[in-house]
PDB file of C-alpha atoms in Angstrom:
ATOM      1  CA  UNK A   1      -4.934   9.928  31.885  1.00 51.00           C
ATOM      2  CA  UNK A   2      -6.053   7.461  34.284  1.00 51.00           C
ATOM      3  CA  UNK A   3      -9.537   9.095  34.911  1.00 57.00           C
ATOM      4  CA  UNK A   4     -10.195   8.678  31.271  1.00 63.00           C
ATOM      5  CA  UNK A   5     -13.440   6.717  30.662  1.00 70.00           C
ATOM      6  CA  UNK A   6     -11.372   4.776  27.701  1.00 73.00           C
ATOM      7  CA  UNK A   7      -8.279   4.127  29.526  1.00 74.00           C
ATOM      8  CA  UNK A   8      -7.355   2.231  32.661  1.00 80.00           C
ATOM      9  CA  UNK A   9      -4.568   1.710  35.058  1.00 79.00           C
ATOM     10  CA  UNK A  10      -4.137  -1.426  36.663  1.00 85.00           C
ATOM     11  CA  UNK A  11      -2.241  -1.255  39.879  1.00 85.00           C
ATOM     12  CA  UNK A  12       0.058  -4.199  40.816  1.00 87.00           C
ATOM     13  CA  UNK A  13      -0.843  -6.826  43.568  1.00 87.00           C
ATOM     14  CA  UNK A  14      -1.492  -4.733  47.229  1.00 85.00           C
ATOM     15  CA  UNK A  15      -0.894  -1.308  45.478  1.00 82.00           C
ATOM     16  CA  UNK A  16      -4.853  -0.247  44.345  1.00 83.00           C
ATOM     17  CA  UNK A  17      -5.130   1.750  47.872  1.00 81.00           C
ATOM     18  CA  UNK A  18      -2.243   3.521  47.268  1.00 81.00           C
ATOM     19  CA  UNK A  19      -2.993   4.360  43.411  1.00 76.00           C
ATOM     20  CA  UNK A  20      -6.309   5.436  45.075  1.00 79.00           C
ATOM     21  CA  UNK A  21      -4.591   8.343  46.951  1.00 77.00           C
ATOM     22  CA  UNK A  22      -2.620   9.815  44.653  1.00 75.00           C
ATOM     23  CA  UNK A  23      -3.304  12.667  42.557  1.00 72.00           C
ATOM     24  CA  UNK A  24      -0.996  11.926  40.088  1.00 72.00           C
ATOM     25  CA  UNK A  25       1.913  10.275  38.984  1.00 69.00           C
ATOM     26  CA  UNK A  26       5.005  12.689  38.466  1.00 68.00           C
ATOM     27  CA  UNK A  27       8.007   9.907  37.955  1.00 75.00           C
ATOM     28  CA  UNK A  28       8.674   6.892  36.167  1.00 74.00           C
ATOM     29  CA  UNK A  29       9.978   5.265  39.009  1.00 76.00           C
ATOM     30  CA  UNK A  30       6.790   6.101  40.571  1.00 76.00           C
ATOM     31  CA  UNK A  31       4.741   4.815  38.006  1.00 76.00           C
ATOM     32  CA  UNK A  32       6.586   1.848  37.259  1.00 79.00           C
ATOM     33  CA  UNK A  33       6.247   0.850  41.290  1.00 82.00           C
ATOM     34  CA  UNK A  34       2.159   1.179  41.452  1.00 83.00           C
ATOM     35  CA  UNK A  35       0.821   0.177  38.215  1.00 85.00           C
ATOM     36  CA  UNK A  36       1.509  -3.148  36.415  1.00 87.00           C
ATOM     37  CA  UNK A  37       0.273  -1.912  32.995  1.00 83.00           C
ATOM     38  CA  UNK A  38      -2.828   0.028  31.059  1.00 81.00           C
ATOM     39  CA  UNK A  39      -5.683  -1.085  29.606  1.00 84.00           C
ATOM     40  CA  UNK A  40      -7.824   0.333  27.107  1.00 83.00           C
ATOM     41  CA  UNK A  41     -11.567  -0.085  26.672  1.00 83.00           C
ATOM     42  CA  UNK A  42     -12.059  -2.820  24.311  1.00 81.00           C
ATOM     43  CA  UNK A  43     -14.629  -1.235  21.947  1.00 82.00           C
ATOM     44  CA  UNK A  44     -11.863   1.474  21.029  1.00 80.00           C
ATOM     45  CA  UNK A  45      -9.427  -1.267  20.704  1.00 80.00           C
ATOM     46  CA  UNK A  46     -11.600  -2.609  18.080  1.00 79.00           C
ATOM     47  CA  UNK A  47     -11.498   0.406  16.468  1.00 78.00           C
ATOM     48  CA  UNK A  48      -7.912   0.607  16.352  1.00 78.00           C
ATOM     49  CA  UNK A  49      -7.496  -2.382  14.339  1.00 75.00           C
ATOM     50  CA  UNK A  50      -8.642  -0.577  11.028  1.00 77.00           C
ATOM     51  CA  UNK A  51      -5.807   1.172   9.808  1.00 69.00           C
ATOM     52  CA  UNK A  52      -7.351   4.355   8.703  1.00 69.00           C
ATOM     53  CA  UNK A  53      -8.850   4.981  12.204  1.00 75.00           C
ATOM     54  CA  UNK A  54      -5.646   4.572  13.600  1.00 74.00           C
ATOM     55  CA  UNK A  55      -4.325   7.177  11.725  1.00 73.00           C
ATOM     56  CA  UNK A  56      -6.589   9.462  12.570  1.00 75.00           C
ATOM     57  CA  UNK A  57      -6.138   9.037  16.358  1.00 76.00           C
ATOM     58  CA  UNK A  58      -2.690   9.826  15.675  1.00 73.00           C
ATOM     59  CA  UNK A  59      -3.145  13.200  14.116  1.00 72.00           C
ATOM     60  CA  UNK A  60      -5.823  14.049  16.649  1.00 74.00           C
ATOM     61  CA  UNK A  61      -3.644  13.039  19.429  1.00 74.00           C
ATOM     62  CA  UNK A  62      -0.525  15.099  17.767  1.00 70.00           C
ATOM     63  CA  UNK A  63      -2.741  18.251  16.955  1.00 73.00           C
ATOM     64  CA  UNK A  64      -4.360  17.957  20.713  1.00 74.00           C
ATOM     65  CA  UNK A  65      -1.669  17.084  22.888  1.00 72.00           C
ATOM     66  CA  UNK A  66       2.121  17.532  21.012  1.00 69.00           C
ATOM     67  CA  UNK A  67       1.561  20.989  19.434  1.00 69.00           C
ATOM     68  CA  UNK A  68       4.904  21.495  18.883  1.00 63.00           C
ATOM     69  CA  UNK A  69       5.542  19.108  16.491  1.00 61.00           C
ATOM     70  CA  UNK A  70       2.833  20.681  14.168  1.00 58.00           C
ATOM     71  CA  UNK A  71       5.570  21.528  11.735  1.00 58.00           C
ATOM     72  CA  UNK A  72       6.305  17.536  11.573  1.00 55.00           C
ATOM     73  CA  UNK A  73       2.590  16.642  11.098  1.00 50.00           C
ATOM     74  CA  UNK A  74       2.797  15.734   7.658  1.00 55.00           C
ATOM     75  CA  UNK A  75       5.321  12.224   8.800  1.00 56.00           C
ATOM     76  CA  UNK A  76       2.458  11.689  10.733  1.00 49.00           C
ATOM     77  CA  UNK A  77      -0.705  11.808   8.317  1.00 51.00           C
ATOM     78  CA  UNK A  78       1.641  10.126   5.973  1.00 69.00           C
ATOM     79  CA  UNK A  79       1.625   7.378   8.217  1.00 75.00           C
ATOM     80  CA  UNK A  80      -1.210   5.462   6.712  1.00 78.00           C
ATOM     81  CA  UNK A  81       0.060   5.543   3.208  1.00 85.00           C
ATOM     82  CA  UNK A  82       3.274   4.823   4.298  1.00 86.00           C
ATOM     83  CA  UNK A  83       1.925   1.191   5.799  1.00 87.00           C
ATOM     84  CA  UNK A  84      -0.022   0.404   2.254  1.00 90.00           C
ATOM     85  CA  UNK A  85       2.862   1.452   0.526  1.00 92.00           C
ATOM     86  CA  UNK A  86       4.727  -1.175   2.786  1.00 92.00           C
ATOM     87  CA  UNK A  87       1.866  -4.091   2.878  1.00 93.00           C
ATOM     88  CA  UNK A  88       1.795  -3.844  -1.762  1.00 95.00           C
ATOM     89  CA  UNK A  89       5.468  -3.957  -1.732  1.00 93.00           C
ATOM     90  CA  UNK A  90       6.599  -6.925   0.863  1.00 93.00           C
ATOM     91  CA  UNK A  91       2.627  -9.064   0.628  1.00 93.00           C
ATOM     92  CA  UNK A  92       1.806 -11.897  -1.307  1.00 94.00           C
ATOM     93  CA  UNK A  93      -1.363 -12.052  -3.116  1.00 95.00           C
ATOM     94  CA  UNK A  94      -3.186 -14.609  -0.835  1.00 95.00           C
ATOM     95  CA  UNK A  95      -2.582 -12.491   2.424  1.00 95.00           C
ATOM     96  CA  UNK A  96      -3.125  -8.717   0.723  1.00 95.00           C
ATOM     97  CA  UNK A  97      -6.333 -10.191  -0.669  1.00 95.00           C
ATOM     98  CA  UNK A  98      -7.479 -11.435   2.870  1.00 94.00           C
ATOM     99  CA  UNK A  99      -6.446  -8.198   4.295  1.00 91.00           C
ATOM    100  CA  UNK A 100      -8.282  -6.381   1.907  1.00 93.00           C
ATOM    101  CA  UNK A 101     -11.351  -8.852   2.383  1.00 94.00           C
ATOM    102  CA  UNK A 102     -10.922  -8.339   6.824  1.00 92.00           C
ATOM    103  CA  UNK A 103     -10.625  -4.001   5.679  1.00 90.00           C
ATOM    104  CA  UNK A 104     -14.042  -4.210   3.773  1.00 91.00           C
ATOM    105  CA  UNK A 105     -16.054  -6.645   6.510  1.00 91.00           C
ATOM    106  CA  UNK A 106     -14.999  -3.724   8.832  1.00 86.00           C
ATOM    107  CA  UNK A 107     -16.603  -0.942   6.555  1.00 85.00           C
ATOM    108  CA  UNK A 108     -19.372   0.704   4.982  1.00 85.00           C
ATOM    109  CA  UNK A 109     -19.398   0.333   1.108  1.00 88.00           C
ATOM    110  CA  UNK A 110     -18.789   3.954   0.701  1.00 84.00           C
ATOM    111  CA  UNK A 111     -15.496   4.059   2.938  1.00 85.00           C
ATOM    112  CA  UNK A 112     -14.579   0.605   1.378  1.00 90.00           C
ATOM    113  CA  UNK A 113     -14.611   2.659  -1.976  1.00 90.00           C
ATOM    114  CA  UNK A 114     -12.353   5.309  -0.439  1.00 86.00           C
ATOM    115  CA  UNK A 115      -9.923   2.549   0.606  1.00 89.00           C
ATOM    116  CA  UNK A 116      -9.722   0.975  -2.390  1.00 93.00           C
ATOM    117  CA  UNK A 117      -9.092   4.418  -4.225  1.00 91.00           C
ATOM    118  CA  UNK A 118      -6.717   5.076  -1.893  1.00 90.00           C
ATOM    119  CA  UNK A 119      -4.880   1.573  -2.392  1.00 93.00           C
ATOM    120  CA  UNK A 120      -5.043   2.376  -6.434  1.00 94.00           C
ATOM    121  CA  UNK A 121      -3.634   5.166  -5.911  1.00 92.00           C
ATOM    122  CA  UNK A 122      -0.505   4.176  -4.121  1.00 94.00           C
ATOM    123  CA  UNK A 123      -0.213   1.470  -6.677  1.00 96.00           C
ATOM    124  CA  UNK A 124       0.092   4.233  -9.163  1.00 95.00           C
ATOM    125  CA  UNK A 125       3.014   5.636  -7.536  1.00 93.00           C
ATOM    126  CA  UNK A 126       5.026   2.878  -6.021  1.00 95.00           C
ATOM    127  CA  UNK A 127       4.962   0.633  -9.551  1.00 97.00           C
ATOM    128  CA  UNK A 128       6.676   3.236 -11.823  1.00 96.00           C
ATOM    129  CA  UNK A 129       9.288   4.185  -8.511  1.00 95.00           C
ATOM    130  CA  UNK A 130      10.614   0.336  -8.276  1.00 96.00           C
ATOM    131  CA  UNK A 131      11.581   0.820 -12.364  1.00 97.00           C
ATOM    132  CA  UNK A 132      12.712   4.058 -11.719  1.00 95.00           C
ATOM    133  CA  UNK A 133      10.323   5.754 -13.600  1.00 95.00           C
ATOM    134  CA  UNK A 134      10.547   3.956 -16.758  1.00 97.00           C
ATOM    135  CA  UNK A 135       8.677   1.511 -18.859  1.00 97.00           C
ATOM    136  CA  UNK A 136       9.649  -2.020 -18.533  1.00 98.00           C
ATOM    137  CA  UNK A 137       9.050  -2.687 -22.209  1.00 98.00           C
ATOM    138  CA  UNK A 138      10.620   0.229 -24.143  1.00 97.00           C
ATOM    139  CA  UNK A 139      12.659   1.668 -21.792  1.00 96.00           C
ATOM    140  CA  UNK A 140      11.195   4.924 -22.633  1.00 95.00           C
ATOM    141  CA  UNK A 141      11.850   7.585 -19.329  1.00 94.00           C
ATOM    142  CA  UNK A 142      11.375  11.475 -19.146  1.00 89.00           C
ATOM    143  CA  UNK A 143      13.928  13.518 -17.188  1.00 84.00           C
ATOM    144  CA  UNK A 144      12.368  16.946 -16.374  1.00 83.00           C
ATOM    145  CA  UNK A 145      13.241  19.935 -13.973  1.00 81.00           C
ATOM    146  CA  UNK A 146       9.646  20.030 -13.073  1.00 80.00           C
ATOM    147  CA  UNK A 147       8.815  16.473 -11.624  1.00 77.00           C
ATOM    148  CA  UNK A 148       6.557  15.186 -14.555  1.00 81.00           C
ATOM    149  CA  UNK A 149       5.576  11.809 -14.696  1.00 83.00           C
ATOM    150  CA  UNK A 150       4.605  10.094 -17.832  1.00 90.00           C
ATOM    151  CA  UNK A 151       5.047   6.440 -17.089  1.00 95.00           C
ATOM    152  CA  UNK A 152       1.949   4.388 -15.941  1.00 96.00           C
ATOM    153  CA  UNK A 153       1.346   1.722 -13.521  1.00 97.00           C
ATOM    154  CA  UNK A 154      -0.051  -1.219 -15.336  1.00 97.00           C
ATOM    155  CA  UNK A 155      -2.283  -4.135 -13.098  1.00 97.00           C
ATOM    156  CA  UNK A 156      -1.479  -7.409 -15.122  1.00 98.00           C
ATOM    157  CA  UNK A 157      -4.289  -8.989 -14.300  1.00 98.00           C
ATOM    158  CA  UNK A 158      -7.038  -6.429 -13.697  1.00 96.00           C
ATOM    159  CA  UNK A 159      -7.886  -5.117 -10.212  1.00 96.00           C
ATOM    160  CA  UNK A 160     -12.140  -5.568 -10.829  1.00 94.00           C
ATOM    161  CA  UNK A 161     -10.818  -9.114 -11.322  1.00 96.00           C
ATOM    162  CA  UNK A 162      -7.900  -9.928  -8.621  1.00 96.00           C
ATOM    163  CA  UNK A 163      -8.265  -7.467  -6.268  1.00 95.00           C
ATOM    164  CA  UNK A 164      -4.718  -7.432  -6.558  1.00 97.00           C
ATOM    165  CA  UNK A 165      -2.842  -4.385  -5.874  1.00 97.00           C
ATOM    166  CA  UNK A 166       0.566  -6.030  -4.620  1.00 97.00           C
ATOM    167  CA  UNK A 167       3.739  -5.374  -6.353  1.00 96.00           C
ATOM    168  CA  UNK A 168       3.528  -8.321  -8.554  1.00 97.00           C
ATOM    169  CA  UNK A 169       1.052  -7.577 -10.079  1.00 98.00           C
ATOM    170  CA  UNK A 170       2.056  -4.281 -11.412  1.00 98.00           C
ATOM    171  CA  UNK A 171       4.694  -3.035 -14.130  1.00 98.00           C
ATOM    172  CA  UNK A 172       5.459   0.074 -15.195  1.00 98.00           C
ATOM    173  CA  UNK A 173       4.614   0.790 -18.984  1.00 97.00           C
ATOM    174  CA  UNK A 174       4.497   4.114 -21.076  1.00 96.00           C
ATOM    175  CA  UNK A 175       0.602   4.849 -22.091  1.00 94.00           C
ATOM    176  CA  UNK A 176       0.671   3.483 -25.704  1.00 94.00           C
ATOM    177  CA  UNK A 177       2.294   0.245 -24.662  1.00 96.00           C
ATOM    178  CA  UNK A 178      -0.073   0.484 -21.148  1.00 96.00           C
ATOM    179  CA  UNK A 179      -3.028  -0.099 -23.674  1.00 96.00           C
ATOM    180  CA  UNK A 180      -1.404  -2.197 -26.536  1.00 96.00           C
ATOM    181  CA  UNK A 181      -0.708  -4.938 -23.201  1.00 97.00           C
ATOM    182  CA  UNK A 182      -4.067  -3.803 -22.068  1.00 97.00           C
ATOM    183  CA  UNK A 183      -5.641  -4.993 -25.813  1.00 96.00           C
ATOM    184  CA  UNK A 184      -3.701  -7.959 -25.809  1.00 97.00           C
ATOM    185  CA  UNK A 185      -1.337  -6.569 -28.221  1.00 97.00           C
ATOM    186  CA  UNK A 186       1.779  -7.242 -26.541  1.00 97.00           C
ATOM    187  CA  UNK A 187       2.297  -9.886 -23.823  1.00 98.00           C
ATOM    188  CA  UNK A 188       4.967 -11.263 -21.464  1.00 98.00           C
ATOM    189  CA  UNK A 189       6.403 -14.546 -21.536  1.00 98.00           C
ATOM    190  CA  UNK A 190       7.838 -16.883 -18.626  1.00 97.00           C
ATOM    191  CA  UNK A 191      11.218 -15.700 -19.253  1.00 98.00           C
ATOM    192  CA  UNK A 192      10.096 -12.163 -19.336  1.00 98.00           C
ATOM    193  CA  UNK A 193      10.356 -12.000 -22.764  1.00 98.00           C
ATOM    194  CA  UNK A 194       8.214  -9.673 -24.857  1.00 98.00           C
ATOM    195  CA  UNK A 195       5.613 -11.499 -27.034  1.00 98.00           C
ATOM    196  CA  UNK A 196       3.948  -9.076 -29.600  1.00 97.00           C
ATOM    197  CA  UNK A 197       0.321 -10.349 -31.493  1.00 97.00           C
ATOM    198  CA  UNK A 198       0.591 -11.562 -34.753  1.00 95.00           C
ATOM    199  CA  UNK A 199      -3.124 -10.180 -35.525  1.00 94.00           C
ATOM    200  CA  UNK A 200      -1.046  -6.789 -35.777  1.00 94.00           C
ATOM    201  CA  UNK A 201      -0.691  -6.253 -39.698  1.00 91.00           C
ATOM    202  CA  UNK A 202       3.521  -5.006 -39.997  1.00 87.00           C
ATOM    203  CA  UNK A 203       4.189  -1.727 -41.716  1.00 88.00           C
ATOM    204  CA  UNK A 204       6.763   1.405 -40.672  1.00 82.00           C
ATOM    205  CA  UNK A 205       3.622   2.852 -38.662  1.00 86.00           C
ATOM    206  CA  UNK A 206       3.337  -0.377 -36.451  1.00 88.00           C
ATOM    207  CA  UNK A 207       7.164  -0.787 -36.642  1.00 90.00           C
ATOM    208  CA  UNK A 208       7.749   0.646 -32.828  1.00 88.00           C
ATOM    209  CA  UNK A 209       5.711  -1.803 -31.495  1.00 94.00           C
ATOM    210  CA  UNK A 210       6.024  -5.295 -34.043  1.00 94.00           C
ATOM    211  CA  UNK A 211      10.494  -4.574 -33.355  1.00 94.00           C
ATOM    212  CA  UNK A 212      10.135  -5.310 -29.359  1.00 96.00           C
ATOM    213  CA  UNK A 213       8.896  -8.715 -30.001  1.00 97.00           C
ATOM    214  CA  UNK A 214      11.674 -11.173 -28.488  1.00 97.00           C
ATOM    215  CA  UNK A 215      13.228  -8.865 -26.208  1.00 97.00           C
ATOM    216  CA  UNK A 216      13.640  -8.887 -22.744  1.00 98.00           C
ATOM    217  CA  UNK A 217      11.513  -6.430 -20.399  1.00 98.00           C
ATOM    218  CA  UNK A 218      13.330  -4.094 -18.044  1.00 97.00           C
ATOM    219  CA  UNK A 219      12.799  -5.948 -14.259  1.00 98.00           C
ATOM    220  CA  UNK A 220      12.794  -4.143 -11.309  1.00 97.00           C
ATOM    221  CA  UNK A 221      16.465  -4.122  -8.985  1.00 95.00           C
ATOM    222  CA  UNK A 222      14.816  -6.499  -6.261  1.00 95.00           C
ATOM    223  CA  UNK A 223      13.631  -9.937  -7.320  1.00 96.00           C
ATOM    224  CA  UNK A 224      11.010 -10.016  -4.905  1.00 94.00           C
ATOM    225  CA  UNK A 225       9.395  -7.260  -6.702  1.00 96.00           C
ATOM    226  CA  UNK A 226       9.787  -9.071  -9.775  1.00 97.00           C
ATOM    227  CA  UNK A 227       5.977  -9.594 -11.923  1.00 98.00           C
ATOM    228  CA  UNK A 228       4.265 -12.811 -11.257  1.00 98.00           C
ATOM    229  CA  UNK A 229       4.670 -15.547 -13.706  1.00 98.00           C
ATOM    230  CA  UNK A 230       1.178 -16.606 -12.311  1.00 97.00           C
ATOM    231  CA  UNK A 231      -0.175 -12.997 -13.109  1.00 98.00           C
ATOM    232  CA  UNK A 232       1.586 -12.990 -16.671  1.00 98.00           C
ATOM    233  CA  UNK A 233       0.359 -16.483 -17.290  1.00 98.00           C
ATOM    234  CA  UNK A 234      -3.484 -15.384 -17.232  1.00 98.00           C
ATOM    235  CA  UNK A 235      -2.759 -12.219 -19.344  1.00 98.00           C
ATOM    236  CA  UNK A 236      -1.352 -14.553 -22.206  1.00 98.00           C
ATOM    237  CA  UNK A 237      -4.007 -16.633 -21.747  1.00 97.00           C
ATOM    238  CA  UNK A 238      -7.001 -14.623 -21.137  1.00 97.00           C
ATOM    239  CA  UNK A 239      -6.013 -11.286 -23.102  1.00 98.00           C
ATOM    240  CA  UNK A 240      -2.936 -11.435 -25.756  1.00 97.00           C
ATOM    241  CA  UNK A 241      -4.183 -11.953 -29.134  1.00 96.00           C
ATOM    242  CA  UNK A 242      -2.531 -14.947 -31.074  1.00 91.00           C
TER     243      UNK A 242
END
């Protein structure tokens, strides 16, 4: 590679005749005595910095120049949801956000948009796998032989407001309690202790919901991953119904 336009060798001190004359480099020992390290154009480093871009260097580079490992490709071009998968599970707010805020200075609105839908969508997946695939509120899961999912990933406060996507900021919720939380029917306390509305009127139709109020939510194995009492705060605040 060192006649590449993008990438350059660097020889070590006395060595850049020698590097001159040779064709190519068959050993490591060989290598390691001319060149004291590489150097890549820095416009392509640039580039590299964006996650997305990075990923698609890799699969180039694996489709081009490691053929063989076509039948592995797929750990490969999983590579970038892998990392966002990583970044809304182990971040805090403050330094997703600023990610996020570095990701869209670096992009067109319309790849932005493809970002963020491809954040959301991770989101989606990751919540309901740290509850193992049940809702934090009722407990309600579905077992099936065909891999059906029916429990939602729930943003406590709102990603159009937060920009949010980190872990806690998420729990996992069966649809009818994913919009009764979402209407301010039902709430979460400090002590992660369900709070339902008293606007709703009791009766046996309204019984499955008025009966969790007092109970304690399902949390996730990890405390870390536990939902913000700063996120649950605002969503008493700003959208439970007293």
């Amino acid at each position: 590679m060192k006649n590449e336009p993008f990438y350059r060798l660097i020889p070590r001190n006395g060595m850049m005749k020698t590097l001159n004359k040779v064709k190519s480099l068959k050993s490591i020992n060989r290598l390691s005595e001319l060149i004291a390290f590489a150097e890549i154009d820095k416009s392509l480093f640039d580039l590299l910095q964006q996650p997305k871009v990075r990923t698609v260097f890799i699969n180039f580079i694996i489709e081009e120049y490691f053929p063989e490992f076509k039948n592995t490709k797929n750990q490969f071009s999983n590579f970038y949801e892998t990392q966002i998968e990583t970044e809304i599970l182990k971040e805090n707010k403050t330094s997703y956000i600023s990610k996020l805020e570095i990701i869209k200075s670096e992009m067109d609105n319309d790849a932005f948009e493809q970002e963020v839908f491809i954040r959301g969508g991770i989101f989606k997946k990751t919540i309901p796998k740290i509850y193992n695939y049940s809702c934090c509120i009722t407990g309600f899961k579905v077992n099936t032989n065909y891999n059906i999912q029916m429990i939602d990933a729930c943003h406590i406060i709102p990603f159009s407001i937060s920009q949010d996507d980190t872990i806690q900021n998420g729990i996992s919720l069966s649809p009818n309690i994913h919009r009764a939380f979402d209407r301010g029917l039902i709430t979460i306390n400090q002590d992660y202790i369900i709070r339902v509305s008293p606007s709703i009127n009791k009766s046996s139709s309204t019984s499955e919901i008025t009966e969790l109020d007092g109970k304690s939510i399902i949390l996730p194995q990890d405390p870390r991953h536990y939902p913000s009492l700063e996120a649950l705060e605002w969503h008493r605040k700003e959208v439970f119904l007293f």
